[in-house]
């Protein structure tokens, strides 16, 4: 159940009078607005999403005056060295940073366009309707194999499951592991606990600059960063490799978060007698103990 997440801001769904307020979910509308007559744009939120948004817009649309407003300090999860680089990178294209300023509502901001990058919130409607046990934020409570603690037949991944932080780096390993949990249980195996760690965080600061922060085992940032064009190239490859990484994870799940299992399947046309194994389909495998399904799809490779 990868139900995903969205902006926790009420501006996620534009309403009457809020046509000038945008979120990541209304990016197409924002792009159209930026192509029109320029003016002043304010990004609300000093986290990584707001930082990236301000940097990219200021570089791509220099005619717009860009301001970033945040209740705390910019990049609260960054190391001091990383935060210093972000401030310098935003200053080059003229982004004005206002820290320590609380915004009650994006609609109240005096600007021609307002981009709200409020904290992400899980999409909880499906879990609530299904009666699944959730935590205080609405994320599904799961065991170490990512099975719902109240409905073990349901497996949650990504932003939907409680525990790991909501991030792209979480979605990959938990999604792969959730698939492995389902496949292991389907063929009589025992799901393994999820084990993975974060290594880096990539921040885009325009086409020619970026920030790669190195993380400790507990996900805290080290005061060691990669910046400049080298960081921008790493970030660009991280974005472009999304589809490639998904395909790689399907073939090598153990590398992507020690997921339980991946099954490559093929049609075995003949009905199988009781006790038949995958060897009947003329293949040589690591484990021939998983029964073949009679006259149907049969697993050809179990990896864990």
PDB file of C-alpha atoms in Angstrom:
ATOM      1  CA  UNK A   1       0.000   0.000   0.000  1.00  0.00           C
ATOM      2  CA  UNK A   2       2.183   2.889  -1.248  1.00  0.00           C
ATOM      3  CA  UNK A   3      -0.428   5.633  -0.777  1.00  0.00           C
ATOM      4  CA  UNK A   4       2.134   8.420  -0.965  1.00  0.00           C
ATOM      5  CA  UNK A   5       1.978  11.901   0.496  1.00  0.00           C
ATOM      6  CA  UNK A   6       1.167  15.492  -0.350  1.00  0.00           C
ATOM      7  CA  UNK A   7       1.580  18.999   0.969  1.00  0.00           C
ATOM      8  CA  UNK A   8       0.182  19.557   4.430  1.00  0.00           C
ATOM      9  CA  UNK A   9      -0.704  23.115   3.424  1.00  0.00           C
ATOM     10  CA  UNK A  10      -4.298  24.024   2.809  1.00  0.00           C
ATOM     11  CA  UNK A  11      -3.055  25.532  -0.426  1.00  0.00           C
ATOM     12  CA  UNK A  12      -2.553  22.074  -1.883  1.00  0.00           C
ATOM     13  CA  UNK A  13      -5.996  22.462  -3.448  1.00  0.00           C
ATOM     14  CA  UNK A  14      -6.386  25.984  -4.854  1.00  0.00           C
ATOM     15  CA  UNK A  15      -9.611  27.673  -3.854  1.00  0.00           C
ATOM     16  CA  UNK A  16     -11.403  30.851  -4.769  1.00  0.00           C
ATOM     17  CA  UNK A  17      -9.079  33.779  -4.180  1.00  0.00           C
ATOM     18  CA  UNK A  18      -6.049  31.496  -3.981  1.00  0.00           C
ATOM     19  CA  UNK A  19      -5.227  31.264  -7.674  1.00  0.00           C
ATOM     20  CA  UNK A  20      -1.809  32.852  -7.069  1.00  0.00           C
ATOM     21  CA  UNK A  21      -0.850  30.159  -4.515  1.00  0.00           C
ATOM     22  CA  UNK A  22       0.981  27.100  -5.843  1.00  0.00           C
ATOM     23  CA  UNK A  23       2.419  23.844  -4.519  1.00  0.00           C
ATOM     24  CA  UNK A  24       4.421  20.994  -6.024  1.00  0.00           C
ATOM     25  CA  UNK A  25       1.076  19.474  -6.990  1.00  0.00           C
ATOM     26  CA  UNK A  26       0.219  22.464  -9.184  1.00  0.00           C
ATOM     27  CA  UNK A  27       3.580  22.732 -10.934  1.00  0.00           C
ATOM     28  CA  UNK A  28       2.029  22.981 -14.400  1.00  0.00           C
ATOM     29  CA  UNK A  29       0.002  26.020 -13.329  1.00  0.00           C
ATOM     30  CA  UNK A  30       3.082  27.557 -11.760  1.00  0.00           C
ATOM     31  CA  UNK A  31       5.115  27.063 -14.952  1.00  0.00           C
ATOM     32  CA  UNK A  32       2.442  28.865 -16.942  1.00  0.00           C
ATOM     33  CA  UNK A  33       2.407  31.750 -14.470  1.00  0.00           C
ATOM     34  CA  UNK A  34       6.183  32.113 -14.559  1.00  0.00           C
ATOM     35  CA  UNK A  35       6.059  32.414 -18.337  1.00  0.00           C
ATOM     36  CA  UNK A  36       3.707  35.369 -18.115  1.00  0.00           C
ATOM     37  CA  UNK A  37       4.435  38.913 -16.971  1.00  0.00           C
ATOM     38  CA  UNK A  38       7.140  38.764 -14.238  1.00  0.00           C
ATOM     39  CA  UNK A  39       6.681  40.069 -10.727  1.00  0.00           C
ATOM     40  CA  UNK A  40       7.519  39.055  -7.179  1.00  0.00           C
ATOM     41  CA  UNK A  41       7.437  35.411  -6.112  1.00  0.00           C
ATOM     42  CA  UNK A  42       7.651  34.198  -2.535  1.00  0.00           C
ATOM     43  CA  UNK A  43       8.572  30.654  -1.549  1.00  0.00           C
ATOM     44  CA  UNK A  44       7.169  29.737   1.862  1.00  0.00           C
ATOM     45  CA  UNK A  45       9.237  27.128   3.673  1.00  0.00           C
ATOM     46  CA  UNK A  46      12.979  26.894   4.214  1.00  0.00           C
ATOM     47  CA  UNK A  47      13.365  23.130   4.024  1.00  0.00           C
ATOM     48  CA  UNK A  48      15.072  21.332   1.153  1.00  0.00           C
ATOM     49  CA  UNK A  49      12.021  21.553  -1.130  1.00  0.00           C
ATOM     50  CA  UNK A  50      11.700  25.302  -0.607  1.00  0.00           C
ATOM     51  CA  UNK A  51      15.434  25.800  -1.042  1.00  0.00           C
ATOM     52  CA  UNK A  52      15.490  23.904  -4.328  1.00  0.00           C
ATOM     53  CA  UNK A  53      12.358  25.661  -5.572  1.00  0.00           C
ATOM     54  CA  UNK A  54      13.755  29.132  -4.881  1.00  0.00           C
ATOM     55  CA  UNK A  55      17.122  28.347  -6.488  1.00  0.00           C
ATOM     56  CA  UNK A  56      15.665  26.812  -9.642  1.00  0.00           C
ATOM     57  CA  UNK A  57      13.047  29.526 -10.187  1.00  0.00           C
ATOM     58  CA  UNK A  58      15.521  32.359  -9.603  1.00  0.00           C
ATOM     59  CA  UNK A  59      17.956  30.886 -12.118  1.00  0.00           C
ATOM     60  CA  UNK A  60      15.412  29.899 -14.777  1.00  0.00           C
ATOM     61  CA  UNK A  61      13.328  33.092 -14.493  1.00  0.00           C
ATOM     62  CA  UNK A  62      15.738  35.955 -13.661  1.00  0.00           C
ATOM     63  CA  UNK A  63      13.065  38.578 -14.394  1.00  0.00           C
ATOM     64  CA  UNK A  64      11.141  37.453 -11.311  1.00  0.00           C
ATOM     65  CA  UNK A  65      12.111  38.782  -7.884  1.00  0.00           C
ATOM     66  CA  UNK A  66      12.339  35.724  -5.650  1.00  0.00           C
ATOM     67  CA  UNK A  67      12.060  35.713  -1.878  1.00  0.00           C
ATOM     68  CA  UNK A  68      12.250  32.743   0.519  1.00  0.00           C
ATOM     69  CA  UNK A  69      10.415  33.012   3.850  1.00  0.00           C
ATOM     70  CA  UNK A  70      10.826  30.484   6.667  1.00  0.00           C
ATOM     71  CA  UNK A  71       9.733  30.319  10.303  1.00  0.00           C
ATOM     72  CA  UNK A  72      13.092  28.964  11.434  1.00  0.00           C
ATOM     73  CA  UNK A  73      16.473  28.964   9.790  1.00  0.00           C
ATOM     74  CA  UNK A  74      16.990  27.824   6.238  1.00  0.00           C
ATOM     75  CA  UNK A  75      17.963  24.179   5.811  1.00  0.00           C
ATOM     76  CA  UNK A  76      17.257  23.130   9.416  1.00  0.00           C
ATOM     77  CA  UNK A  77      18.505  19.599   8.746  1.00  0.00           C
ATOM     78  CA  UNK A  78      21.768  20.724   7.153  1.00  0.00           C
ATOM     79  CA  UNK A  79      25.151  20.974   8.806  1.00  0.00           C
ATOM     80  CA  UNK A  80      26.527  24.486   9.432  1.00  0.00           C
ATOM     81  CA  UNK A  81      28.821  24.165   6.439  1.00  0.00           C
ATOM     82  CA  UNK A  82      25.985  22.983   4.203  1.00  0.00           C
ATOM     83  CA  UNK A  83      23.704  25.806   5.352  1.00  0.00           C
ATOM     84  CA  UNK A  84      26.410  28.371   4.647  1.00  0.00           C
ATOM     85  CA  UNK A  85      26.752  27.102   1.089  1.00  0.00           C
ATOM     86  CA  UNK A  86      22.976  27.191   0.537  1.00  0.00           C
ATOM     87  CA  UNK A  87      22.793  30.822   1.653  1.00  0.00           C
ATOM     88  CA  UNK A  88      25.627  31.766  -0.700  1.00  0.00           C
ATOM     89  CA  UNK A  89      24.099  29.827  -3.613  1.00  0.00           C
ATOM     90  CA  UNK A  90      20.709  31.495  -3.169  1.00  0.00           C
ATOM     91  CA  UNK A  91      22.325  34.915  -2.886  1.00  0.00           C
ATOM     92  CA  UNK A  92      24.014  34.692  -6.290  1.00  0.00           C
ATOM     93  CA  UNK A  93      20.770  34.866  -8.342  1.00  0.00           C
ATOM     94  CA  UNK A  94      19.372  37.424  -5.915  1.00  0.00           C
ATOM     95  CA  UNK A  95      17.056  35.330  -3.716  1.00  0.00           C
ATOM     96  CA  UNK A  96      16.129  37.304  -0.605  1.00  0.00           C
ATOM     97  CA  UNK A  97      16.044  35.107   2.497  1.00  0.00           C
ATOM     98  CA  UNK A  98      13.815  36.010   5.453  1.00  0.00           C
ATOM     99  CA  UNK A  99      14.385  33.670   8.397  1.00  0.00           C
ATOM    100  CA  UNK A 100      12.395  33.615  11.617  1.00  0.00           C
ATOM    101  CA  UNK A 101       9.191  34.780   9.961  1.00  0.00           C
ATOM    102  CA  UNK A 102       5.992  32.805  10.529  1.00  0.00           C
ATOM    103  CA  UNK A 103       3.401  32.752   7.743  1.00  0.00           C
ATOM    104  CA  UNK A 104      -0.109  31.996   8.987  1.00  0.00           C
ATOM    105  CA  UNK A 105      -1.465  31.391   5.489  1.00  0.00           C
ATOM    106  CA  UNK A 106       0.089  31.536   2.003  1.00  0.00           C
ATOM    107  CA  UNK A 107      -2.897  33.649   0.958  1.00  0.00           C
ATOM    108  CA  UNK A 108      -1.717  36.386   3.334  1.00  0.00           C
ATOM    109  CA  UNK A 109       1.687  36.780   1.669  1.00  0.00           C
ATOM    110  CA  UNK A 110       2.127  39.964  -0.343  1.00  0.00           C
ATOM    111  CA  UNK A 111       3.434  38.661  -3.691  1.00  0.00           C
ATOM    112  CA  UNK A 112       2.278  38.081  -7.244  1.00  0.00           C
ATOM    113  CA  UNK A 113       2.884  34.350  -6.821  1.00  0.00           C
ATOM    114  CA  UNK A 114       3.320  32.263  -3.680  1.00  0.00           C
ATOM    115  CA  UNK A 115       4.826  28.770  -3.674  1.00  0.00           C
ATOM    116  CA  UNK A 116       3.980  26.850  -0.512  1.00  0.00           C
ATOM    117  CA  UNK A 117       6.447  24.102   0.368  1.00  0.00           C
ATOM    118  CA  UNK A 118       4.969  23.206   3.749  1.00  0.00           C
ATOM    119  CA  UNK A 119       5.922  19.916   5.353  1.00  0.00           C
ATOM    120  CA  UNK A 120       4.686  16.815   3.587  1.00  0.00           C
ATOM    121  CA  UNK A 121       1.786  14.862   5.076  1.00  0.00           C
ATOM    122  CA  UNK A 122       0.868  11.239   4.302  1.00  0.00           C
ATOM    123  CA  UNK A 123      -2.197  10.480   2.229  1.00  0.00           C
ATOM    124  CA  UNK A 124      -4.310   8.739   4.853  1.00  0.00           C
ATOM    125  CA  UNK A 125      -7.795   8.338   3.397  1.00  0.00           C
ATOM    126  CA  UNK A 126      -7.354   4.772   2.119  1.00  0.00           C
ATOM    127  CA  UNK A 127      -5.762   3.534   5.347  1.00  0.00           C
ATOM    128  CA  UNK A 128      -8.502   5.137   7.420  1.00  0.00           C
ATOM    129  CA  UNK A 129     -11.272   3.624   5.309  1.00  0.00           C
ATOM    130  CA  UNK A 130      -9.608   0.200   5.542  1.00  0.00           C
ATOM    131  CA  UNK A 131      -9.463   0.441   9.335  1.00  0.00           C
ATOM    132  CA  UNK A 132      -5.682   0.084   9.502  1.00  0.00           C
ATOM    133  CA  UNK A 133      -3.906   1.151  12.684  1.00  0.00           C
ATOM    134  CA  UNK A 134      -2.002   4.390  12.137  1.00  0.00           C
ATOM    135  CA  UNK A 135       0.236   6.668  14.170  1.00  0.00           C
ATOM    136  CA  UNK A 136      -0.491  10.260  15.158  1.00  0.00           C
ATOM    137  CA  UNK A 137       0.426  11.524  11.673  1.00  0.00           C
ATOM    138  CA  UNK A 138      -1.791   9.014   9.879  1.00  0.00           C
ATOM    139  CA  UNK A 139       1.015   6.735   8.664  1.00  0.00           C
ATOM    140  CA  UNK A 140       0.365   2.987   8.863  1.00  0.00           C
ATOM    141  CA  UNK A 141       1.962   1.207  11.817  1.00  0.00           C
ATOM    142  CA  UNK A 142       4.009  -1.723  10.538  1.00  0.00           C
ATOM    143  CA  UNK A 143       6.235  -4.505  11.849  1.00  0.00           C
ATOM    144  CA  UNK A 144       9.855  -5.000  10.804  1.00  0.00           C
ATOM    145  CA  UNK A 145       8.749  -6.701   7.566  1.00  0.00           C
ATOM    146  CA  UNK A 146       6.469  -3.729   6.715  1.00  0.00           C
ATOM    147  CA  UNK A 147       3.235  -5.622   7.441  1.00  0.00           C
ATOM    148  CA  UNK A 148       0.389  -3.702   9.072  1.00  0.00           C
ATOM    149  CA  UNK A 149       0.334  -4.468  12.811  1.00  0.00           C
ATOM    150  CA  UNK A 150      -3.473  -4.554  12.751  1.00  0.00           C
ATOM    151  CA  UNK A 151      -3.931  -6.262   9.364  1.00  0.00           C
ATOM    152  CA  UNK A 152      -0.828  -8.393   8.624  1.00  0.00           C
ATOM    153  CA  UNK A 153      -2.149  -9.243   5.171  1.00  0.00           C
ATOM    154  CA  UNK A 154      -1.560  -5.585   4.200  1.00  0.00           C
ATOM    155  CA  UNK A 155       1.980  -4.400   3.469  1.00  0.00           C
ATOM    156  CA  UNK A 156       2.836  -0.682   3.454  1.00  0.00           C
ATOM    157  CA  UNK A 157       5.787   1.093   1.843  1.00  0.00           C
ATOM    158  CA  UNK A 158       7.223   4.543   1.292  1.00  0.00           C
ATOM    159  CA  UNK A 159       5.509   7.553   2.844  1.00  0.00           C
ATOM    160  CA  UNK A 160       2.549   5.382   3.881  1.00  0.00           C
ATOM    161  CA  UNK A 161       4.405   3.382   6.533  1.00  0.00           C
ATOM    162  CA  UNK A 162       5.363   4.742   9.943  1.00  0.00           C
ATOM    163  CA  UNK A 163       8.994   4.722  11.011  1.00  0.00           C
ATOM    164  CA  UNK A 164      11.392   5.848   8.265  1.00  0.00           C
ATOM    165  CA  UNK A 165      11.267   9.489   7.230  1.00  0.00           C
ATOM    166  CA  UNK A 166       9.301  10.403   4.133  1.00  0.00           C
ATOM    167  CA  UNK A 167      11.755  10.617   1.247  1.00  0.00           C
ATOM    168  CA  UNK A 168      12.608   9.235  -2.165  1.00  0.00           C
ATOM    169  CA  UNK A 169      15.500   7.422  -0.480  1.00  0.00           C
ATOM    170  CA  UNK A 170      12.940   5.640   1.713  1.00  0.00           C
ATOM    171  CA  UNK A 171      10.540   4.741  -1.085  1.00  0.00           C
ATOM    172  CA  UNK A 172      13.059   2.662  -3.025  1.00  0.00           C
ATOM    173  CA  UNK A 173      14.161   0.213  -0.309  1.00  0.00           C
ATOM    174  CA  UNK A 174      10.780  -0.045   1.414  1.00  0.00           C
ATOM    175  CA  UNK A 175       8.968  -0.625  -1.878  1.00  0.00           C
ATOM    176  CA  UNK A 176      11.421  -3.345  -2.860  1.00  0.00           C
ATOM    177  CA  UNK A 177      11.252  -4.911   0.579  1.00  0.00           C
ATOM    178  CA  UNK A 178       7.436  -4.821   0.660  1.00  0.00           C
ATOM    179  CA  UNK A 179       7.329  -6.734  -2.623  1.00  0.00           C
ATOM    180  CA  UNK A 180       9.765  -9.239  -1.181  1.00  0.00           C
ATOM    181  CA  UNK A 181       7.617  -9.699   1.932  1.00  0.00           C
ATOM    182  CA  UNK A 182       4.535 -10.481  -0.158  1.00  0.00           C
ATOM    183  CA  UNK A 183       6.386 -12.899  -2.420  1.00  0.00           C
ATOM    184  CA  UNK A 184       8.071 -14.763   0.411  1.00  0.00           C
ATOM    185  CA  UNK A 185       4.759 -15.233   2.212  1.00  0.00           C
ATOM    186  CA  UNK A 186       3.021 -16.267  -1.015  1.00  0.00           C
ATOM    187  CA  UNK A 187       5.503 -19.112  -1.477  1.00  0.00           C
ATOM    188  CA  UNK A 188       5.774 -20.210   2.140  1.00  0.00           C
ATOM    189  CA  UNK A 189       8.847 -18.251   3.105  1.00  0.00           C
ATOM    190  CA  UNK A 190       9.491 -16.117   6.181  1.00  0.00           C
ATOM    191  CA  UNK A 191       9.764 -12.362   5.588  1.00  0.00           C
ATOM    192  CA  UNK A 192      12.977 -10.706   6.683  1.00  0.00           C
ATOM    193  CA  UNK A 193      13.177  -7.464   8.673  1.00  0.00           C
ATOM    194  CA  UNK A 194      13.888  -4.292   6.755  1.00  0.00           C
ATOM    195  CA  UNK A 195      17.486  -3.175   7.168  1.00  0.00           C
ATOM    196  CA  UNK A 196      18.865  -0.146   5.381  1.00  0.00           C
ATOM    197  CA  UNK A 197      20.450   3.218   6.088  1.00  0.00           C
ATOM    198  CA  UNK A 198      20.643   6.635   4.486  1.00  0.00           C
ATOM    199  CA  UNK A 199      23.972   7.659   2.987  1.00  0.00           C
ATOM    200  CA  UNK A 200      23.563  11.068   1.314  1.00  0.00           C
ATOM    201  CA  UNK A 201      21.023  13.765   0.606  1.00  0.00           C
ATOM    202  CA  UNK A 202      21.077  15.621  -2.725  1.00  0.00           C
ATOM    203  CA  UNK A 203      20.032  19.273  -2.968  1.00  0.00           C
ATOM    204  CA  UNK A 204      19.720  21.071  -6.302  1.00  0.00           C
ATOM    205  CA  UNK A 205      20.772  24.721  -6.286  1.00  0.00           C
ATOM    206  CA  UNK A 206      20.349  25.466  -9.975  1.00  0.00           C
ATOM    207  CA  UNK A 207      21.814  23.831 -13.054  1.00  0.00           C
ATOM    208  CA  UNK A 208      25.426  24.513 -12.087  1.00  0.00           C
ATOM    209  CA  UNK A 209      25.443  24.118  -8.334  1.00  0.00           C
ATOM    210  CA  UNK A 210      24.236  21.688  -5.707  1.00  0.00           C
ATOM    211  CA  UNK A 211      24.861  20.280  -2.280  1.00  0.00           C
ATOM    212  CA  UNK A 212      25.488  16.664  -1.372  1.00  0.00           C
ATOM    213  CA  UNK A 213      25.406  16.124   2.367  1.00  0.00           C
ATOM    214  CA  UNK A 214      26.980  13.019   3.863  1.00  0.00           C
ATOM    215  CA  UNK A 215      24.911  11.316   6.570  1.00  0.00           C
ATOM    216  CA  UNK A 216      25.816   9.393   9.674  1.00  0.00           C
ATOM    217  CA  UNK A 217      24.313   6.004  10.401  1.00  0.00           C
ATOM    218  CA  UNK A 218      21.620   7.688  12.514  1.00  0.00           C
ATOM    219  CA  UNK A 219      20.689   9.955   9.555  1.00  0.00           C
ATOM    220  CA  UNK A 220      22.320  13.022  11.161  1.00  0.00           C
ATOM    221  CA  UNK A 221      24.396  15.131   8.722  1.00  0.00           C
ATOM    222  CA  UNK A 222      28.162  15.097   8.879  1.00  0.00           C
ATOM    223  CA  UNK A 223      29.892  18.433   8.413  1.00  0.00           C
ATOM    224  CA  UNK A 224      31.275  17.086   5.139  1.00  0.00           C
ATOM    225  CA  UNK A 225      29.637  18.243   1.918  1.00  0.00           C
ATOM    226  CA  UNK A 226      30.177  18.178  -1.818  1.00  0.00           C
ATOM    227  CA  UNK A 227      29.253  21.405  -3.601  1.00  0.00           C
ATOM    228  CA  UNK A 228      29.420  23.155  -6.953  1.00  0.00           C
ATOM    229  CA  UNK A 229      29.213  21.564 -10.378  1.00  0.00           C
ATOM    230  CA  UNK A 230      30.279  18.155  -9.087  1.00  0.00           C
ATOM    231  CA  UNK A 231      27.322  18.136  -6.686  1.00  0.00           C
ATOM    232  CA  UNK A 232      24.997  19.317  -9.466  1.00  0.00           C
ATOM    233  CA  UNK A 233      26.094  16.395 -11.634  1.00  0.00           C
ATOM    234  CA  UNK A 234      25.489  13.942  -8.811  1.00  0.00           C
ATOM    235  CA  UNK A 235      22.022  15.405  -8.232  1.00  0.00           C
ATOM    236  CA  UNK A 236      21.163  15.274 -11.941  1.00  0.00           C
ATOM    237  CA  UNK A 237      22.198  11.647 -12.169  1.00  0.00           C
ATOM    238  CA  UNK A 238      20.143  10.859  -9.069  1.00  0.00           C
ATOM    239  CA  UNK A 239      17.056  12.246 -10.795  1.00  0.00           C
ATOM    240  CA  UNK A 240      17.731  10.616 -14.153  1.00  0.00           C
ATOM    241  CA  UNK A 241      18.523   7.247 -12.607  1.00  0.00           C
ATOM    242  CA  UNK A 242      15.126   6.845 -10.935  1.00  0.00           C
ATOM    243  CA  UNK A 243      13.709   4.490 -13.559  1.00  0.00           C
ATOM    244  CA  UNK A 244      17.018   2.683 -13.964  1.00  0.00           C
ATOM    245  CA  UNK A 245      17.218   2.174 -10.218  1.00  0.00           C
ATOM    246  CA  UNK A 246      13.702   0.740 -10.079  1.00  0.00           C
ATOM    247  CA  UNK A 247      14.616  -1.798 -12.754  1.00  0.00           C
ATOM    248  CA  UNK A 248      17.859  -2.613 -10.980  1.00  0.00           C
ATOM    249  CA  UNK A 249      16.015  -3.057  -7.689  1.00  0.00           C
ATOM    250  CA  UNK A 250      13.623  -5.536  -9.284  1.00  0.00           C
ATOM    251  CA  UNK A 251      16.580  -7.649 -10.436  1.00  0.00           C
ATOM    252  CA  UNK A 252      18.756  -7.229  -7.345  1.00  0.00           C
ATOM    253  CA  UNK A 253      16.466  -6.620  -4.369  1.00  0.00           C
ATOM    254  CA  UNK A 254      19.091  -7.567  -1.778  1.00  0.00           C
ATOM    255  CA  UNK A 255      21.135  -4.552  -2.859  1.00  0.00           C
ATOM    256  CA  UNK A 256      18.161  -2.212  -2.395  1.00  0.00           C
ATOM    257  CA  UNK A 257      17.327  -2.559   1.267  1.00  0.00           C
ATOM    258  CA  UNK A 258      17.595  -6.341   1.681  1.00  0.00           C
ATOM    259  CA  UNK A 259      14.108  -6.996   0.379  1.00  0.00           C
ATOM    260  CA  UNK A 260      12.778 -10.467   0.935  1.00  0.00           C
ATOM    261  CA  UNK A 261      12.492 -11.866  -2.537  1.00  0.00           C
ATOM    262  CA  UNK A 262      11.936 -11.159  -6.198  1.00  0.00           C
ATOM    263  CA  UNK A 263      10.433 -13.706  -8.514  1.00  0.00           C
ATOM    264  CA  UNK A 264      11.085 -13.791 -12.225  1.00  0.00           C
ATOM    265  CA  UNK A 265       8.239 -15.751 -13.700  1.00  0.00           C
ATOM    266  CA  UNK A 266       7.488 -17.671 -16.827  1.00  0.00           C
ATOM    267  CA  UNK A 267       4.574 -19.700 -18.110  1.00  0.00           C
ATOM    268  CA  UNK A 268       4.738 -23.428 -17.421  1.00  0.00           C
ATOM    269  CA  UNK A 269       2.132 -24.808 -19.851  1.00  0.00           C
ATOM    270  CA  UNK A 270       1.652 -28.279 -18.419  1.00  0.00           C
ATOM    271  CA  UNK A 271      -0.345 -29.057 -15.272  1.00  0.00           C
ATOM    272  CA  UNK A 272       2.022 -30.057 -12.505  1.00  0.00           C
ATOM    273  CA  UNK A 273       1.582 -33.156 -10.361  1.00  0.00           C
ATOM    274  CA  UNK A 274       1.652 -32.786  -6.573  1.00  0.00           C
ATOM    275  CA  UNK A 275       5.157 -32.067  -5.321  1.00  0.00           C
ATOM    276  CA  UNK A 276       6.444 -30.765  -8.658  1.00  0.00           C
ATOM    277  CA  UNK A 277       9.065 -28.041  -8.444  1.00  0.00           C
ATOM    278  CA  UNK A 278      10.463 -25.384 -10.734  1.00  0.00           C
ATOM    279  CA  UNK A 279      12.861 -27.915 -12.249  1.00  0.00           C
ATOM    280  CA  UNK A 280       9.899 -29.276 -14.224  1.00  0.00           C
ATOM    281  CA  UNK A 281      10.042 -26.202 -16.477  1.00  0.00           C
ATOM    282  CA  UNK A 282      13.571 -27.064 -17.541  1.00  0.00           C
ATOM    283  CA  UNK A 283      15.365 -24.441 -15.499  1.00  0.00           C
ATOM    284  CA  UNK A 284      18.230 -24.670 -13.036  1.00  0.00           C
ATOM    285  CA  UNK A 285      17.718 -22.517  -9.936  1.00  0.00           C
ATOM    286  CA  UNK A 286      19.135 -21.734  -6.532  1.00  0.00           C
ATOM    287  CA  UNK A 287      16.139 -23.223  -4.748  1.00  0.00           C
ATOM    288  CA  UNK A 288      13.881 -25.909  -6.274  1.00  0.00           C
ATOM    289  CA  UNK A 289      11.754 -26.331  -3.182  1.00  0.00           C
ATOM    290  CA  UNK A 290       9.034 -23.867  -4.204  1.00  0.00           C
ATOM    291  CA  UNK A 291       6.096 -25.742  -5.810  1.00  0.00           C
ATOM    292  CA  UNK A 292       5.101 -25.023  -9.387  1.00  0.00           C
ATOM    293  CA  UNK A 293       1.579 -23.771  -9.918  1.00  0.00           C
ATOM    294  CA  UNK A 294      -0.317 -26.160 -12.138  1.00  0.00           C
ATOM    295  CA  UNK A 295      -0.644 -24.891 -15.691  1.00  0.00           C
ATOM    296  CA  UNK A 296       0.178 -21.310 -14.789  1.00  0.00           C
ATOM    297  CA  UNK A 297       2.872 -18.858 -13.894  1.00  0.00           C
ATOM    298  CA  UNK A 298       5.740 -20.439 -12.020  1.00  0.00           C
ATOM    299  CA  UNK A 299       8.559 -18.723 -10.118  1.00  0.00           C
ATOM    300  CA  UNK A 300      11.937 -19.069 -11.796  1.00  0.00           C
ATOM    301  CA  UNK A 301      14.263 -17.198  -9.477  1.00  0.00           C
ATOM    302  CA  UNK A 302      14.003 -16.494  -5.781  1.00  0.00           C
ATOM    303  CA  UNK A 303      16.572 -14.028  -4.490  1.00  0.00           C
ATOM    304  CA  UNK A 304      16.913 -12.788  -0.903  1.00  0.00           C
TER     305      UNK A 304
END
